[in-house]
């Protein structure tokens, strides 16, 4: 492929460590300011897996759509939140975006945040809280509320053992922030996914609050065979959205 892959170690001041990040961008962008899509992997994910399993066709879309894809490492189970231990919300929304915008001269008015599973949670949670940074949000089979099963997925080491203190860190807890948003919101889930009930409820609550969004269901479970196809569909929708706002 003619597009370029940059493997970076981006220093996070808030966490005092480097975060592995992969950037996929067209080979000849010149002074062209390109849209940027930040892609958050799921629980236990990592960068190589994103390209080889989760979105195998991602590498060809950067050149075709003239878009930059930024894949930060989510530290296995960070949940992309600011906790006493880790500051991944700060890293994604501030440090990473500042770095990318300076290094790649990206179009700040065309910036999306998307992800699946834990990354879908991250996209909704961070995106709703940083509307000045992200003009579009995409969630695929996202974890809308991790409280019911968080003990098995690393939440106690981030937020302590008391689930009552976890609720303000869930995606659902941020829904009211979207009431007056101008962001494009895309939500998808597989009909056989263990999280389909959460996503349907979130969709219904968005409707009740009169928050514009696109919600899609298609056959599939909570696995890469579903989100690898659904992610490409969202990327096409984001491309269309950005193109229509030229």
Short mmCIF file of C-alpha atoms in Angstrom, two decimals:
data_model
loop_
_atom_site.label_atom_id
_atom_site.label_comp_id
_atom_site.label_asym_id
_atom_site.label_seq_id
_atom_site.Cartn_x
_atom_site.Cartn_y
_atom_site.Cartn_z
CA UNK A 1 0.00 0.00 0.00
CA UNK A 2 1.23 3.51 -0.73
CA UNK A 3 0.09 4.91 2.64
CA UNK A 4 2.56 5.21 5.50
CA UNK A 5 2.65 3.60 8.93
CA UNK A 6 4.37 5.55 11.70
CA UNK A 7 5.07 3.67 14.91
CA UNK A 8 5.45 6.25 17.66
CA UNK A 9 6.13 6.41 21.37
CA UNK A 10 4.24 9.50 22.52
CA UNK A 11 5.15 10.84 25.93
CA UNK A 12 2.27 11.43 28.33
CA UNK A 13 3.06 14.17 30.83
CA UNK A 14 0.04 13.24 32.95
CA UNK A 15 1.21 9.62 33.33
CA UNK A 16 4.96 10.15 33.01
CA UNK A 17 5.35 7.37 30.46
CA UNK A 18 5.38 6.76 26.72
CA UNK A 19 2.31 5.38 24.97
CA UNK A 20 2.76 3.28 21.85
CA UNK A 21 0.74 4.75 19.02
CA UNK A 22 0.38 3.73 15.37
CA UNK A 23 -0.48 6.39 12.78
CA UNK A 24 -1.67 5.42 9.31
CA UNK A 25 -1.63 8.30 6.82
CA UNK A 26 -1.49 8.91 3.05
CA UNK A 27 1.98 9.01 1.57
CA UNK A 28 1.62 12.32 -0.26
CA UNK A 29 -0.49 14.76 1.73
CA UNK A 30 1.75 17.82 1.25
CA UNK A 31 0.06 20.83 2.85
CA UNK A 32 -3.35 19.17 2.67
CA UNK A 33 -5.14 19.18 6.02
CA UNK A 34 -6.72 15.78 6.46
CA UNK A 35 -9.52 14.46 8.68
CA UNK A 36 -8.34 12.33 11.59
CA UNK A 37 -10.01 9.31 13.15
CA UNK A 38 -8.74 8.14 16.53
CA UNK A 39 -9.48 4.42 16.95
CA UNK A 40 -9.69 2.82 20.41
CA UNK A 41 -9.28 -0.94 20.72
CA UNK A 42 -11.24 -3.19 23.05
CA UNK A 43 -10.39 -4.85 26.35
CA UNK A 44 -7.17 -6.88 26.03
CA UNK A 45 -6.51 -5.43 22.58
CA UNK A 46 -3.22 -4.14 21.17
CA UNK A 47 -2.03 -2.35 18.06
CA UNK A 48 -0.89 -5.31 15.97
CA UNK A 49 -4.16 -7.09 16.64
CA UNK A 50 -6.12 -4.05 15.47
CA UNK A 51 -4.48 -4.27 12.04
CA UNK A 52 -4.36 -8.06 11.73
CA UNK A 53 -7.68 -9.07 13.30
CA UNK A 54 -9.96 -6.22 14.32
CA UNK A 55 -9.91 -4.02 11.19
CA UNK A 56 -7.82 -5.93 8.68
CA UNK A 57 -8.83 -3.68 5.80
CA UNK A 58 -7.92 -0.46 7.62
CA UNK A 59 -4.58 -0.10 5.87
CA UNK A 60 -6.14 0.49 2.47
CA UNK A 61 -8.64 3.16 3.50
CA UNK A 62 -6.23 5.92 4.51
CA UNK A 63 -5.02 6.58 0.97
CA UNK A 64 -8.42 5.93 -0.59
CA UNK A 65 -10.33 8.32 1.70
CA UNK A 66 -7.53 10.79 2.42
CA UNK A 67 -7.81 10.27 6.16
CA UNK A 68 -5.39 9.82 9.05
CA UNK A 69 -6.02 6.93 11.44
CA UNK A 70 -4.48 7.14 14.92
CA UNK A 71 -4.33 3.96 17.01
CA UNK A 72 -3.18 4.50 20.62
CA UNK A 73 -2.41 1.57 22.90
CA UNK A 74 -5.09 1.33 25.60
CA UNK A 75 -2.91 -0.48 28.15
CA UNK A 76 -5.02 -3.68 27.98
CA UNK A 77 -7.73 -2.56 30.44
CA UNK A 78 -7.43 1.20 31.05
CA UNK A 79 -11.09 1.79 30.08
CA UNK A 80 -9.79 5.10 28.69
CA UNK A 81 -10.67 6.97 31.89
CA UNK A 82 -8.78 9.20 34.30
CA UNK A 83 -8.33 7.14 37.46
CA UNK A 84 -5.97 7.64 40.41
CA UNK A 85 -3.57 5.24 38.63
CA UNK A 86 -3.88 6.19 34.96
CA UNK A 87 -4.92 9.26 32.97
CA UNK A 88 -6.05 7.89 29.63
CA UNK A 89 -8.87 10.38 29.15
CA UNK A 90 -6.35 13.21 29.49
CA UNK A 91 -3.92 11.44 27.17
CA UNK A 92 -6.48 10.76 24.42
CA UNK A 93 -8.37 14.05 24.56
CA UNK A 94 -5.46 16.43 25.19
CA UNK A 95 -1.94 15.08 24.88
CA UNK A 96 -2.43 12.73 21.93
CA UNK A 97 -4.63 15.09 19.90
CA UNK A 98 -2.26 18.01 20.49
CA UNK A 99 0.69 15.91 19.34
CA UNK A 100 -1.06 14.62 16.20
CA UNK A 101 -2.39 18.03 15.19
CA UNK A 102 1.08 19.55 15.41
CA UNK A 103 2.98 16.71 13.75
CA UNK A 104 0.55 15.93 10.93
CA UNK A 105 -1.21 19.28 10.40
CA UNK A 106 -4.58 17.56 10.59
CA UNK A 107 -7.89 19.33 10.09
CA UNK A 108 -9.05 20.09 13.64
CA UNK A 109 -12.61 20.65 12.46
CA UNK A 110 -12.78 17.05 11.19
CA UNK A 111 -11.76 14.85 14.08
CA UNK A 112 -13.53 11.63 15.08
CA UNK A 113 -13.17 9.23 18.00
CA UNK A 114 -14.36 5.66 17.53
CA UNK A 115 -13.84 2.21 19.01
CA UNK A 116 -15.36 -1.15 19.85
CA UNK A 117 -16.24 -2.83 23.17
CA UNK A 118 -14.06 -1.08 25.79
CA UNK A 119 -13.07 1.31 23.00
CA UNK A 120 -16.73 2.02 22.26
CA UNK A 121 -17.11 3.00 25.89
CA UNK A 122 -14.02 5.20 25.53
CA UNK A 123 -15.34 6.89 22.40
CA UNK A 124 -18.70 7.73 23.99
CA UNK A 125 -17.27 8.69 27.38
CA UNK A 126 -14.40 10.84 26.14
CA UNK A 127 -16.23 12.14 23.08
CA UNK A 128 -19.17 13.46 25.09
CA UNK A 129 -16.84 15.16 27.56
CA UNK A 130 -14.62 16.79 24.92
CA UNK A 131 -16.99 18.07 22.27
CA UNK A 132 -14.62 20.90 21.34
CA UNK A 133 -12.05 18.30 20.27
CA UNK A 134 -14.10 15.59 18.54
CA UNK A 135 -16.66 16.49 15.89
CA UNK A 136 -17.86 12.88 15.55
CA UNK A 137 -18.18 9.83 17.82
CA UNK A 138 -18.49 6.19 16.76
CA UNK A 139 -19.22 3.24 19.05
CA UNK A 140 -19.38 -0.41 17.98
CA UNK A 141 -20.82 -2.91 20.47
CA UNK A 142 -19.69 -0.44 23.08
CA UNK A 143 -19.81 -1.06 26.81
CA UNK A 144 -22.45 1.45 27.83
CA UNK A 145 -22.31 0.51 31.53
CA UNK A 146 -19.44 -1.57 32.91
CA UNK A 147 -20.72 -1.61 36.50
CA UNK A 148 -22.51 -5.01 36.29
CA UNK A 149 -19.39 -6.92 35.23
CA UNK A 150 -16.51 -4.55 35.97
CA UNK A 151 -15.01 -6.74 38.71
CA UNK A 152 -14.00 -9.31 36.08
CA UNK A 153 -12.55 -6.71 33.72
CA UNK A 154 -10.04 -4.70 35.69
CA UNK A 155 -12.22 -1.88 37.01
CA UNK A 156 -11.44 -2.39 40.75
CA UNK A 157 -7.73 -1.71 40.27
CA UNK A 158 -8.65 1.57 38.55
CA UNK A 159 -11.51 2.83 40.73
CA UNK A 160 -11.54 0.69 43.87
CA UNK A 161 -13.79 -2.12 45.02
CA UNK A 162 -17.02 -0.14 45.51
CA UNK A 163 -19.19 -0.30 42.35
CA UNK A 164 -21.20 2.70 43.54
CA UNK A 165 -18.13 4.84 42.84
CA UNK A 166 -17.84 3.54 39.28
CA UNK A 167 -21.11 4.90 37.94
CA UNK A 168 -19.86 8.39 37.04
CA UNK A 169 -17.20 6.83 34.79
CA UNK A 170 -19.65 4.95 32.56
CA UNK A 171 -20.72 6.04 29.08
CA UNK A 172 -24.37 6.14 30.12
CA UNK A 173 -23.57 8.64 32.89
CA UNK A 174 -22.48 11.20 30.27
CA UNK A 175 -25.61 11.08 28.10
CA UNK A 176 -26.99 14.44 29.23
CA UNK A 177 -23.83 16.14 27.95
CA UNK A 178 -24.94 15.20 24.43
CA UNK A 179 -28.25 17.10 24.61
CA UNK A 180 -27.02 20.13 22.69
CA UNK A 181 -24.08 18.58 20.90
CA UNK A 182 -23.36 19.27 17.25
CA UNK A 183 -21.36 16.06 16.97
CA UNK A 184 -22.17 13.26 14.55
CA UNK A 185 -22.99 10.21 16.70
CA UNK A 186 -22.79 6.68 15.25
CA UNK A 187 -23.72 3.60 17.27
CA UNK A 188 -23.77 -0.01 16.11
CA UNK A 189 -24.14 -3.43 17.69
CA UNK A 190 -24.54 -7.03 16.62
CA UNK A 191 -27.92 -8.65 17.24
CA UNK A 192 -26.28 -11.61 19.02
CA UNK A 193 -23.94 -9.45 21.09
CA UNK A 194 -24.00 -9.80 24.89
CA UNK A 195 -24.19 -5.99 25.00
CA UNK A 196 -27.17 -5.60 22.65
CA UNK A 197 -29.58 -4.79 25.50
CA UNK A 198 -27.29 -2.02 26.78
CA UNK A 199 -26.94 -0.52 23.32
CA UNK A 200 -30.67 -0.68 22.59
CA UNK A 201 -31.42 1.04 25.90
CA UNK A 202 -28.84 3.74 25.14
CA UNK A 203 -30.40 4.25 21.70
CA UNK A 204 -33.85 4.61 23.28
CA UNK A 205 -32.57 7.12 25.83
CA UNK A 206 -30.96 9.19 23.07
CA UNK A 207 -34.31 9.24 21.28
CA UNK A 208 -36.14 10.27 24.47
CA UNK A 209 -33.69 13.15 24.91
CA UNK A 210 -34.11 14.12 21.24
CA UNK A 211 -30.39 13.65 20.55
CA UNK A 212 -29.75 13.05 16.81
CA UNK A 213 -27.74 9.91 16.07
CA UNK A 214 -27.48 6.94 13.73
CA UNK A 215 -28.12 3.54 15.29
CA UNK A 216 -27.54 0.31 13.40
CA UNK A 217 -27.93 -3.36 14.17
CA UNK A 218 -26.69 -6.19 12.02
CA UNK A 219 -26.20 -9.93 12.56
CA UNK A 220 -23.15 -10.73 14.64
CA UNK A 221 -21.74 -11.30 18.09
CA UNK A 222 -19.14 -9.66 20.29
CA UNK A 223 -16.15 -10.52 18.13
CA UNK A 224 -13.86 -9.27 15.39
CA UNK A 225 -15.90 -10.84 12.62
CA UNK A 226 -18.66 -8.36 13.51
CA UNK A 227 -16.75 -5.21 14.32
CA UNK A 228 -14.17 -5.57 11.53
CA UNK A 229 -16.98 -5.05 9.00
CA UNK A 230 -19.03 -2.62 11.09
CA UNK A 231 -15.95 -0.44 11.73
CA UNK A 232 -15.33 -0.02 8.01
CA UNK A 233 -18.97 0.97 7.57
CA UNK A 234 -18.57 3.63 10.27
CA UNK A 235 -15.38 4.89 8.67
CA UNK A 236 -17.25 5.31 5.36
CA UNK A 237 -19.98 7.21 7.22
CA UNK A 238 -17.41 9.46 8.87
CA UNK A 239 -15.78 10.10 5.50
CA UNK A 240 -19.14 11.06 4.06
CA UNK A 241 -19.84 13.34 7.02
CA UNK A 242 -16.47 15.09 6.72
CA UNK A 243 -16.80 15.43 2.94
CA UNK A 244 -20.23 17.02 3.29
CA UNK A 245 -18.73 19.64 5.63
CA UNK A 246 -16.05 20.88 3.23
#
